[in-house]
Amino acid sequence: MPRPSRRSLVSLSLQLVAAVLMLVGCSVYDAARAAVAAAEAAPAAQPLPANASTALAEKDNTLHSAWFERNFIQAYHKVGHRNPKWDPAAEAFLRESAPSFLGLAPGDTPDLRARATAILETGCDDPAVLYFAARATAESEKASREASELFEGAAPAGRRASHR
């Protein structure tokens, strides 16, 4: 039987402390305060060694990229609102949006916003492109009216798309 990790033991002890405090009549606030204090007193986890394998992370990235390719790029080719005027730029924009969507890169890059603007100026109204253009715009301005309008435009267009 494998030994429990130090982190799981600390978590279990925090749960036990909170349960005991609640049983003896302490308020939820007191129990939460005690749990936070215990967590702060716990030793920090050890960093990964420099020679640790990144194979799992690379496999995850590959799987995420394949998922994005299937659900956005292939979907764009199959059911997207396409036009030879914007197809190459739209596909490139979708691919460049993948890292930020998958959490592998920051979403706020001036180049991505500039590409979004250029594609929209060609008249592209594909739901996926509108969505990623809205994300790129919203990253720089959370309360952007333009981003809000793009999100609103992407939603009805997505509902109208016929997914075969």
Short mmCIF file of N, CA and C in Angstrom, two decimals:
data_model
loop_
_atom_site.label_atom_id
_atom_site.label_comp_id
_atom_site.label_asym_id
_atom_site.label_seq_id
_atom_site.Cartn_x
_atom_site.Cartn_y
_atom_site.Cartn_z
N MET A 1 0.84 -1.18 0.00
CA MET A 1 0.00 0.00 0.00
C MET A 1 0.89 1.24 0.00
N PRO A 2 0.67 2.17 -0.93
CA PRO A 2 1.52 3.37 -0.98
C PRO A 2 1.27 4.29 0.21
N ARG A 3 2.36 4.96 0.59
CA ARG A 3 2.26 5.92 1.69
C ARG A 3 1.57 7.18 1.21
N PRO A 4 0.73 7.77 2.07
CA PRO A 4 0.10 9.04 1.68
C PRO A 4 1.14 10.15 1.61
N SER A 5 0.94 11.07 0.71
CA SER A 5 1.89 12.18 0.57
C SER A 5 1.74 13.15 1.75
N ARG A 6 2.76 13.95 1.93
CA ARG A 6 2.74 14.94 3.01
C ARG A 6 1.58 15.91 2.82
N ARG A 7 1.36 16.28 1.55
CA ARG A 7 0.29 17.24 1.26
C ARG A 7 -1.08 16.65 1.62
N SER A 8 -1.29 15.35 1.31
CA SER A 8 -2.59 14.76 1.63
C SER A 8 -2.76 14.62 3.14
N LEU A 9 -1.66 14.38 3.87
CA LEU A 9 -1.74 14.31 5.32
C LEU A 9 -2.10 15.67 5.91
N VAL A 10 -1.50 16.73 5.37
CA VAL A 10 -1.81 18.08 5.84
C VAL A 10 -3.28 18.40 5.55
N SER A 11 -3.73 18.05 4.36
CA SER A 11 -5.13 18.29 4.00
C SER A 11 -6.08 17.53 4.93
N LEU A 12 -5.75 16.28 5.20
CA LEU A 12 -6.57 15.47 6.09
C LEU A 12 -6.59 16.06 7.49
N SER A 13 -5.43 16.50 7.97
CA SER A 13 -5.38 17.08 9.31
C SER A 13 -6.16 18.39 9.37
N LEU A 14 -6.15 19.17 8.30
CA LEU A 14 -6.94 20.41 8.27
C LEU A 14 -8.43 20.09 8.33
N GLN A 15 -8.82 19.06 7.62
CA GLN A 15 -10.22 18.66 7.64
C GLN A 15 -10.64 18.19 9.04
N LEU A 16 -9.76 17.45 9.68
CA LEU A 16 -10.05 16.97 11.03
C LEU A 16 -10.16 18.12 12.02
N VAL A 17 -9.24 19.08 11.92
CA VAL A 17 -9.26 20.24 12.82
C VAL A 17 -10.56 21.01 12.63
N ALA A 18 -10.94 21.23 11.38
CA ALA A 18 -12.18 21.96 11.10
C ALA A 18 -13.39 21.21 11.64
N ALA A 19 -13.42 19.90 11.49
CA ALA A 19 -14.55 19.10 11.99
C ALA A 19 -14.63 19.16 13.51
N VAL A 20 -13.49 19.06 14.19
CA VAL A 20 -13.47 19.11 15.65
C VAL A 20 -13.94 20.48 16.13
N LEU A 21 -13.45 21.53 15.49
CA LEU A 21 -13.86 22.88 15.90
C LEU A 21 -15.36 23.06 15.75
N MET A 22 -15.91 22.56 14.68
CA MET A 22 -17.36 22.71 14.49
C MET A 22 -18.14 21.87 15.50
N LEU A 23 -17.61 20.72 15.86
CA LEU A 23 -18.30 19.87 16.84
C LEU A 23 -18.32 20.47 18.24
N VAL A 24 -17.27 21.22 18.58
CA VAL A 24 -17.21 21.81 19.93
C VAL A 24 -17.87 23.18 19.98
N GLY A 25 -18.52 23.58 18.90
CA GLY A 25 -19.32 24.79 18.95
C GLY A 25 -18.68 26.02 18.37
N CYS A 26 -17.56 25.91 17.70
CA CYS A 26 -16.96 27.08 17.06
C CYS A 26 -17.76 27.43 15.81
N SER A 27 -17.74 28.67 15.48
CA SER A 27 -18.47 29.11 14.29
C SER A 27 -17.71 28.67 13.04
N VAL A 28 -18.38 28.77 11.91
CA VAL A 28 -17.74 28.45 10.64
C VAL A 28 -16.57 29.40 10.40
N TYR A 29 -16.75 30.64 10.81
CA TYR A 29 -15.67 31.62 10.65
C TYR A 29 -14.45 31.19 11.44
N ASP A 30 -14.64 30.76 12.70
CA ASP A 30 -13.51 30.31 13.52
C ASP A 30 -12.83 29.10 12.90
N ALA A 31 -13.64 28.18 12.41
CA ALA A 31 -13.08 26.97 11.79
C ALA A 31 -12.28 27.34 10.54
N ALA A 32 -12.82 28.24 9.73
CA ALA A 32 -12.11 28.66 8.52
C ALA A 32 -10.82 29.38 8.87
N ARG A 33 -10.87 30.23 9.89
CA ARG A 33 -9.67 30.95 10.31
C ARG A 33 -8.61 29.98 10.81
N ALA A 34 -9.03 28.95 11.55
CA ALA A 34 -8.09 27.95 12.05
C ALA A 34 -7.50 27.14 10.89
N ALA A 35 -8.33 26.83 9.90
CA ALA A 35 -7.84 26.06 8.74
C ALA A 35 -6.82 26.87 7.95
N VAL A 36 -7.09 28.17 7.77
CA VAL A 36 -6.15 29.02 7.05
C VAL A 36 -4.84 29.13 7.81
N ALA A 37 -4.92 29.29 9.11
CA ALA A 37 -3.71 29.38 9.92
C ALA A 37 -2.89 28.11 9.83
N ALA A 38 -3.56 26.96 9.86
CA ALA A 38 -2.85 25.69 9.76
C ALA A 38 -2.21 25.53 8.39
N ALA A 39 -2.92 25.97 7.36
CA ALA A 39 -2.37 25.86 6.01
C ALA A 39 -1.16 26.76 5.82
N GLU A 40 -1.20 27.94 6.42
CA GLU A 40 -0.06 28.85 6.31
C GLU A 40 1.14 28.32 7.06
N ALA A 41 0.91 27.56 8.11
CA ALA A 41 2.01 27.00 8.90
C ALA A 41 2.62 25.77 8.24
N ALA A 42 1.91 25.15 7.31
CA ALA A 42 2.40 23.94 6.65
C ALA A 42 3.60 24.29 5.78
N PRO A 43 4.58 23.40 5.73
CA PRO A 43 5.76 23.67 4.90
C PRO A 43 5.39 23.68 3.42
N ALA A 44 6.10 24.50 2.68
CA ALA A 44 5.84 24.61 1.25
C ALA A 44 6.28 23.33 0.54
N ALA A 45 5.63 23.02 -0.55
CA ALA A 45 6.00 21.84 -1.32
C ALA A 45 7.37 22.05 -1.94
N GLN A 46 8.05 20.96 -2.14
CA GLN A 46 9.37 21.02 -2.74
C GLN A 46 9.24 21.23 -4.25
N PRO A 47 10.12 22.06 -4.84
CA PRO A 47 10.05 22.27 -6.29
C PRO A 47 10.46 20.99 -7.03
N LEU A 48 10.02 20.88 -8.27
CA LEU A 48 10.42 19.75 -9.09
C LEU A 48 11.91 19.82 -9.37
N PRO A 49 12.59 18.70 -9.41
CA PRO A 49 14.00 18.74 -9.76
C PRO A 49 14.19 19.21 -11.20
N ALA A 50 15.31 19.82 -11.48
CA ALA A 50 15.58 20.38 -12.80
C ALA A 50 15.59 19.30 -13.88
N ASN A 51 15.92 18.09 -13.51
CA ASN A 51 16.00 17.03 -14.51
C ASN A 51 14.70 16.22 -14.60
N ALA A 52 13.62 16.75 -14.04
CA ALA A 52 12.34 16.04 -14.07
C ALA A 52 11.81 15.97 -15.50
N SER A 53 11.09 14.92 -15.78
CA SER A 53 10.54 14.72 -17.11
C SER A 53 9.37 15.65 -17.35
N THR A 54 9.29 16.17 -18.56
CA THR A 54 8.16 17.00 -18.96
C THR A 54 7.28 16.24 -19.95
N ALA A 55 7.45 14.93 -20.01
CA ALA A 55 6.72 14.13 -20.98
C ALA A 55 5.21 14.25 -20.81
N LEU A 56 4.72 14.26 -19.56
CA LEU A 56 3.28 14.37 -19.34
C LEU A 56 2.75 15.72 -19.79
N ALA A 57 3.48 16.78 -19.49
CA ALA A 57 3.04 18.11 -19.92
C ALA A 57 3.04 18.20 -21.44
N GLU A 58 4.06 17.64 -22.08
CA GLU A 58 4.11 17.67 -23.54
C GLU A 58 2.97 16.85 -24.14
N LYS A 59 2.65 15.71 -23.51
CA LYS A 59 1.53 14.90 -23.99
C LYS A 59 0.22 15.66 -23.84
N ASP A 60 0.04 16.34 -22.69
CA ASP A 60 -1.16 17.15 -22.49
C ASP A 60 -1.27 18.25 -23.54
N ASN A 61 -0.16 18.94 -23.80
CA ASN A 61 -0.17 20.01 -24.80
C ASN A 61 -0.54 19.47 -26.18
N THR A 62 -0.02 18.29 -26.51
CA THR A 62 -0.33 17.66 -27.79
C THR A 62 -1.81 17.32 -27.87
N LEU A 63 -2.35 16.76 -26.79
CA LEU A 63 -3.77 16.41 -26.76
C LEU A 63 -4.66 17.65 -26.85
N HIS A 64 -4.28 18.71 -26.14
CA HIS A 64 -5.05 19.95 -26.19
C HIS A 64 -5.01 20.56 -27.59
N SER A 65 -3.84 20.53 -28.20
CA SER A 65 -3.71 21.08 -29.55
C SER A 65 -4.55 20.28 -30.55
N ALA A 66 -4.56 18.96 -30.40
CA ALA A 66 -5.37 18.12 -31.29
C ALA A 66 -6.86 18.41 -31.08
N TRP A 67 -7.25 18.61 -29.82
CA TRP A 67 -8.64 18.95 -29.53
C TRP A 67 -9.02 20.27 -30.19
N PHE A 68 -8.15 21.27 -30.07
CA PHE A 68 -8.41 22.57 -30.68
C PHE A 68 -8.51 22.44 -32.20
N GLU A 69 -7.60 21.69 -32.78
CA GLU A 69 -7.60 21.48 -34.23
C GLU A 69 -8.93 20.87 -34.68
N ARG A 70 -9.40 19.87 -33.97
CA ARG A 70 -10.64 19.17 -34.33
C ARG A 70 -11.86 20.07 -34.13
N ASN A 71 -11.90 20.78 -33.00
CA ASN A 71 -13.11 21.53 -32.65
C ASN A 71 -13.19 22.93 -33.23
N PHE A 72 -12.09 23.46 -33.69
CA PHE A 72 -12.14 24.81 -34.27
C PHE A 72 -11.67 24.84 -35.73
N ILE A 73 -10.50 24.31 -36.01
CA ILE A 73 -9.98 24.40 -37.38
C ILE A 73 -10.79 23.50 -38.32
N GLN A 74 -10.94 22.22 -37.95
CA GLN A 74 -11.70 21.31 -38.80
C GLN A 74 -13.17 21.73 -38.87
N ALA A 75 -13.71 22.21 -37.75
CA ALA A 75 -15.10 22.68 -37.75
C ALA A 75 -15.25 23.88 -38.67
N TYR A 76 -14.25 24.76 -38.68
CA TYR A 76 -14.30 25.91 -39.58
C TYR A 76 -14.38 25.43 -41.03
N HIS A 77 -13.57 24.42 -41.37
CA HIS A 77 -13.59 23.90 -42.74
C HIS A 77 -14.90 23.20 -43.07
N LYS A 78 -15.48 22.53 -42.07
CA LYS A 78 -16.68 21.74 -42.33
C LYS A 78 -17.96 22.58 -42.30
N VAL A 79 -18.14 23.43 -41.28
CA VAL A 79 -19.41 24.15 -41.13
C VAL A 79 -19.24 25.66 -40.95
N GLY A 80 -18.02 26.14 -41.00
CA GLY A 80 -17.80 27.56 -40.80
C GLY A 80 -18.33 28.40 -41.95
N HIS A 81 -18.52 29.68 -41.67
CA HIS A 81 -18.93 30.61 -42.73
C HIS A 81 -17.67 31.05 -43.43
N ARG A 82 -17.43 30.45 -44.56
CA ARG A 82 -16.16 30.63 -45.26
C ARG A 82 -16.33 31.54 -46.47
N ASN A 83 -15.19 32.10 -46.87
CA ASN A 83 -15.15 32.95 -48.04
C ASN A 83 -13.68 33.00 -48.48
N PRO A 84 -13.40 32.80 -49.76
CA PRO A 84 -12.01 32.84 -50.22
C PRO A 84 -11.29 34.14 -49.85
N LYS A 85 -12.08 35.20 -49.66
CA LYS A 85 -11.50 36.50 -49.33
C LYS A 85 -10.81 36.47 -47.96
N TRP A 86 -11.34 35.68 -47.01
CA TRP A 86 -10.75 35.69 -45.67
C TRP A 86 -10.32 34.32 -45.16
N ASP A 87 -10.56 33.26 -45.90
CA ASP A 87 -10.26 31.92 -45.39
C ASP A 87 -8.83 31.74 -44.87
N PRO A 88 -7.79 32.06 -45.63
CA PRO A 88 -6.43 31.83 -45.12
C PRO A 88 -6.15 32.65 -43.84
N ALA A 89 -6.59 33.89 -43.84
CA ALA A 89 -6.35 34.75 -42.67
C ALA A 89 -7.14 34.26 -41.46
N ALA A 90 -8.37 33.80 -41.69
CA ALA A 90 -9.20 33.32 -40.59
C ALA A 90 -8.61 32.06 -39.97
N GLU A 91 -8.17 31.13 -40.81
CA GLU A 91 -7.56 29.91 -40.28
C GLU A 91 -6.28 30.22 -39.52
N ALA A 92 -5.45 31.11 -40.05
CA ALA A 92 -4.22 31.49 -39.35
C ALA A 92 -4.55 32.16 -38.01
N PHE A 93 -5.56 33.00 -38.01
CA PHE A 93 -5.97 33.67 -36.78
C PHE A 93 -6.47 32.66 -35.74
N LEU A 94 -7.26 31.70 -36.18
CA LEU A 94 -7.74 30.67 -35.25
C LEU A 94 -6.56 29.90 -34.66
N ARG A 95 -5.61 29.52 -35.49
CA ARG A 95 -4.44 28.77 -35.00
C ARG A 95 -3.63 29.62 -34.01
N GLU A 96 -3.49 30.90 -34.29
CA GLU A 96 -2.73 31.77 -33.39
C GLU A 96 -3.48 32.04 -32.08
N SER A 97 -4.78 31.84 -32.09
CA SER A 97 -5.57 32.02 -30.88
C SER A 97 -5.52 30.81 -29.96
N ALA A 98 -5.11 29.68 -30.49
CA ALA A 98 -5.11 28.43 -29.71
C ALA A 98 -4.31 28.51 -28.42
N PRO A 99 -3.05 28.98 -28.43
CA PRO A 99 -2.29 28.96 -27.17
C PRO A 99 -2.95 29.75 -26.04
N SER A 100 -3.52 30.90 -26.35
CA SER A 100 -4.16 31.67 -25.28
C SER A 100 -5.44 30.98 -24.82
N PHE A 101 -6.19 30.39 -25.74
CA PHE A 101 -7.43 29.69 -25.38
C PHE A 101 -7.13 28.48 -24.50
N LEU A 102 -6.03 27.79 -24.80
CA LEU A 102 -5.66 26.60 -24.05
C LEU A 102 -4.87 26.92 -22.78
N GLY A 103 -4.64 28.20 -22.53
CA GLY A 103 -3.93 28.61 -21.32
C GLY A 103 -2.43 28.41 -21.40
N LEU A 104 -1.90 28.32 -22.61
CA LEU A 104 -0.47 28.08 -22.78
C LEU A 104 0.30 29.37 -23.04
N ALA A 105 -0.40 30.46 -23.27
CA ALA A 105 0.23 31.74 -23.55
C ALA A 105 -0.73 32.85 -23.14
N PRO A 106 -0.20 34.04 -22.92
CA PRO A 106 -1.11 35.15 -22.58
C PRO A 106 -2.00 35.48 -23.77
N GLY A 107 -3.22 35.88 -23.48
CA GLY A 107 -4.18 36.17 -24.53
C GLY A 107 -4.10 37.58 -25.03
N ASP A 108 -3.38 38.44 -24.33
CA ASP A 108 -3.36 39.85 -24.66
C ASP A 108 -2.09 40.18 -25.45
N THR A 109 -2.16 40.07 -26.77
CA THR A 109 -1.04 40.46 -27.59
C THR A 109 -1.54 41.45 -28.65
N PRO A 110 -0.82 42.53 -28.84
CA PRO A 110 -1.24 43.51 -29.85
C PRO A 110 -1.34 42.90 -31.24
N ASP A 111 -0.47 41.94 -31.56
CA ASP A 111 -0.50 41.32 -32.88
C ASP A 111 -1.80 40.55 -33.09
N LEU A 112 -2.24 39.83 -32.07
CA LEU A 112 -3.48 39.06 -32.19
C LEU A 112 -4.68 40.00 -32.37
N ARG A 113 -4.69 41.11 -31.62
CA ARG A 113 -5.78 42.09 -31.77
C ARG A 113 -5.75 42.72 -33.16
N ALA A 114 -4.55 43.00 -33.66
CA ALA A 114 -4.42 43.61 -35.00
C ALA A 114 -4.91 42.63 -36.07
N ARG A 115 -4.57 41.36 -35.91
CA ARG A 115 -5.04 40.36 -36.87
C ARG A 115 -6.56 40.23 -36.82
N ALA A 116 -7.11 40.26 -35.62
CA ALA A 116 -8.57 40.18 -35.47
C ALA A 116 -9.23 41.35 -36.19
N THR A 117 -8.71 42.54 -36.01
CA THR A 117 -9.26 43.72 -36.65
C THR A 117 -9.17 43.60 -38.17
N ALA A 118 -8.03 43.13 -38.67
CA ALA A 118 -7.84 42.99 -40.11
C ALA A 118 -8.83 41.98 -40.71
N ILE A 119 -9.05 40.88 -40.03
CA ILE A 119 -9.99 39.86 -40.53
C ILE A 119 -11.41 40.39 -40.51
N LEU A 120 -11.78 41.08 -39.44
CA LEU A 120 -13.14 41.62 -39.35
C LEU A 120 -13.39 42.66 -40.43
N GLU A 121 -12.36 43.41 -40.79
CA GLU A 121 -12.50 44.42 -41.84
C GLU A 121 -12.74 43.80 -43.20
N THR A 122 -12.38 42.52 -43.39
CA THR A 122 -12.66 41.85 -44.66
C THR A 122 -14.11 41.40 -44.75
N GLY A 123 -14.84 41.50 -43.63
CA GLY A 123 -16.24 41.10 -43.60
C GLY A 123 -16.48 39.73 -43.00
N CYS A 124 -15.45 39.09 -42.48
CA CYS A 124 -15.59 37.76 -41.91
C CYS A 124 -16.60 37.78 -40.76
N ASP A 125 -17.56 36.86 -40.83
CA ASP A 125 -18.56 36.79 -39.78
C ASP A 125 -18.72 35.36 -39.25
N ASP A 126 -17.67 34.55 -39.40
CA ASP A 126 -17.70 33.20 -38.86
C ASP A 126 -17.78 33.26 -37.34
N PRO A 127 -18.65 32.45 -36.71
CA PRO A 127 -18.81 32.50 -35.26
C PRO A 127 -17.52 32.27 -34.48
N ALA A 128 -16.71 31.31 -34.91
CA ALA A 128 -15.46 31.03 -34.18
C ALA A 128 -14.50 32.22 -34.28
N VAL A 129 -14.41 32.79 -35.46
CA VAL A 129 -13.53 33.96 -35.64
C VAL A 129 -14.04 35.13 -34.81
N LEU A 130 -15.35 35.36 -34.83
CA LEU A 130 -15.91 36.45 -34.01
C LEU A 130 -15.62 36.21 -32.52
N TYR A 131 -15.76 34.97 -32.08
CA TYR A 131 -15.51 34.65 -30.68
C TYR A 131 -14.05 34.94 -30.30
N PHE A 132 -13.12 34.46 -31.12
CA PHE A 132 -11.71 34.68 -30.78
C PHE A 132 -11.30 36.14 -30.95
N ALA A 133 -11.93 36.85 -31.87
CA ALA A 133 -11.69 38.29 -31.99
C ALA A 133 -12.19 39.00 -30.73
N ALA A 134 -13.34 38.57 -30.23
CA ALA A 134 -13.89 39.15 -29.00
C ALA A 134 -12.96 38.88 -27.83
N ARG A 135 -12.44 37.65 -27.74
CA ARG A 135 -11.51 37.31 -26.65
C ARG A 135 -10.25 38.17 -26.72
N ALA A 136 -9.71 38.33 -27.92
CA ALA A 136 -8.49 39.13 -28.08
C ALA A 136 -8.74 40.58 -27.70
N THR A 137 -9.90 41.09 -28.04
CA THR A 137 -10.25 42.47 -27.70
C THR A 137 -10.51 42.62 -26.21
N ALA A 138 -11.22 41.66 -25.64
CA ALA A 138 -11.58 41.74 -24.21
C ALA A 138 -10.37 41.59 -23.31
N GLU A 139 -9.34 40.90 -23.77
CA GLU A 139 -8.13 40.73 -22.94
C GLU A 139 -7.49 42.08 -22.62
N SER A 140 -7.53 43.00 -23.57
CA SER A 140 -6.90 44.30 -23.33
C SER A 140 -7.85 45.28 -22.66
N GLU A 141 -9.14 45.15 -22.91
CA GLU A 141 -10.14 46.04 -22.32
C GLU A 141 -11.31 45.20 -21.82
N LYS A 142 -11.33 44.91 -20.54
CA LYS A 142 -12.36 44.04 -19.98
C LYS A 142 -13.78 44.56 -20.22
N ALA A 143 -13.97 45.87 -20.19
CA ALA A 143 -15.30 46.44 -20.35
C ALA A 143 -15.49 47.02 -21.76
N SER A 144 -14.83 46.43 -22.73
CA SER A 144 -14.88 46.94 -24.09
C SER A 144 -16.24 46.71 -24.73
N ARG A 145 -16.81 47.76 -25.27
CA ARG A 145 -18.09 47.64 -25.99
C ARG A 145 -17.90 46.82 -27.26
N GLU A 146 -16.76 47.02 -27.91
CA GLU A 146 -16.47 46.28 -29.14
C GLU A 146 -16.42 44.77 -28.86
N ALA A 147 -15.76 44.39 -27.77
CA ALA A 147 -15.68 42.96 -27.41
C ALA A 147 -17.07 42.42 -27.12
N SER A 148 -17.86 43.19 -26.40
CA SER A 148 -19.22 42.77 -26.07
C SER A 148 -20.04 42.55 -27.34
N GLU A 149 -19.92 43.46 -28.28
CA GLU A 149 -20.67 43.33 -29.53
C GLU A 149 -20.19 42.12 -30.34
N LEU A 150 -18.88 41.85 -30.30
CA LEU A 150 -18.37 40.68 -31.01
C LEU A 150 -18.87 39.39 -30.37
N PHE A 151 -18.87 39.34 -29.03
CA PHE A 151 -19.40 38.15 -28.34
C PHE A 151 -20.87 37.95 -28.70
N GLU A 152 -21.63 39.04 -28.69
CA GLU A 152 -23.06 38.95 -29.03
C GLU A 152 -23.25 38.51 -30.48
N GLY A 153 -22.39 38.97 -31.37
CA GLY A 153 -22.48 38.56 -32.76
C GLY A 153 -22.09 37.10 -32.97
N ALA A 154 -21.17 36.60 -32.18
CA ALA A 154 -20.73 35.21 -32.31
C ALA A 154 -21.79 34.24 -31.82
N ALA A 155 -22.51 34.60 -30.77
CA ALA A 155 -23.49 33.67 -30.19
C ALA A 155 -24.65 33.36 -31.14
N PRO A 156 -25.35 34.34 -31.67
CA PRO A 156 -26.45 34.00 -32.59
C PRO A 156 -25.94 33.30 -33.85
N ALA A 157 -24.78 33.71 -34.33
CA ALA A 157 -24.23 33.09 -35.53
C ALA A 157 -23.91 31.63 -35.26
N GLY A 158 -23.44 31.32 -34.07
CA GLY A 158 -23.14 29.94 -33.70
C GLY A 158 -24.40 29.09 -33.63
N ARG A 159 -25.47 29.68 -33.19
CA ARG A 159 -26.75 28.93 -33.11
C ARG A 159 -27.32 28.67 -34.51
N ARG A 160 -27.05 29.58 -35.45
CA ARG A 160 -27.56 29.41 -36.81
C ARG A 160 -26.75 28.39 -37.59
N ALA A 161 -25.48 28.17 -37.20
CA ALA A 161 -24.63 27.25 -37.95
C ALA A 161 -25.22 25.85 -37.95
N SER A 162 -25.23 25.23 -39.10
CA SER A 162 -25.77 23.86 -39.18
C SER A 162 -24.62 22.88 -39.01
N HIS A 163 -24.56 22.24 -37.88
CA HIS A 163 -23.48 21.27 -37.62
C HIS A 163 -23.89 19.93 -38.18
N ARG A 164 -23.27 19.56 -39.25
CA ARG A 164 -23.60 18.30 -39.93
C ARG A 164 -22.75 17.18 -39.39
#
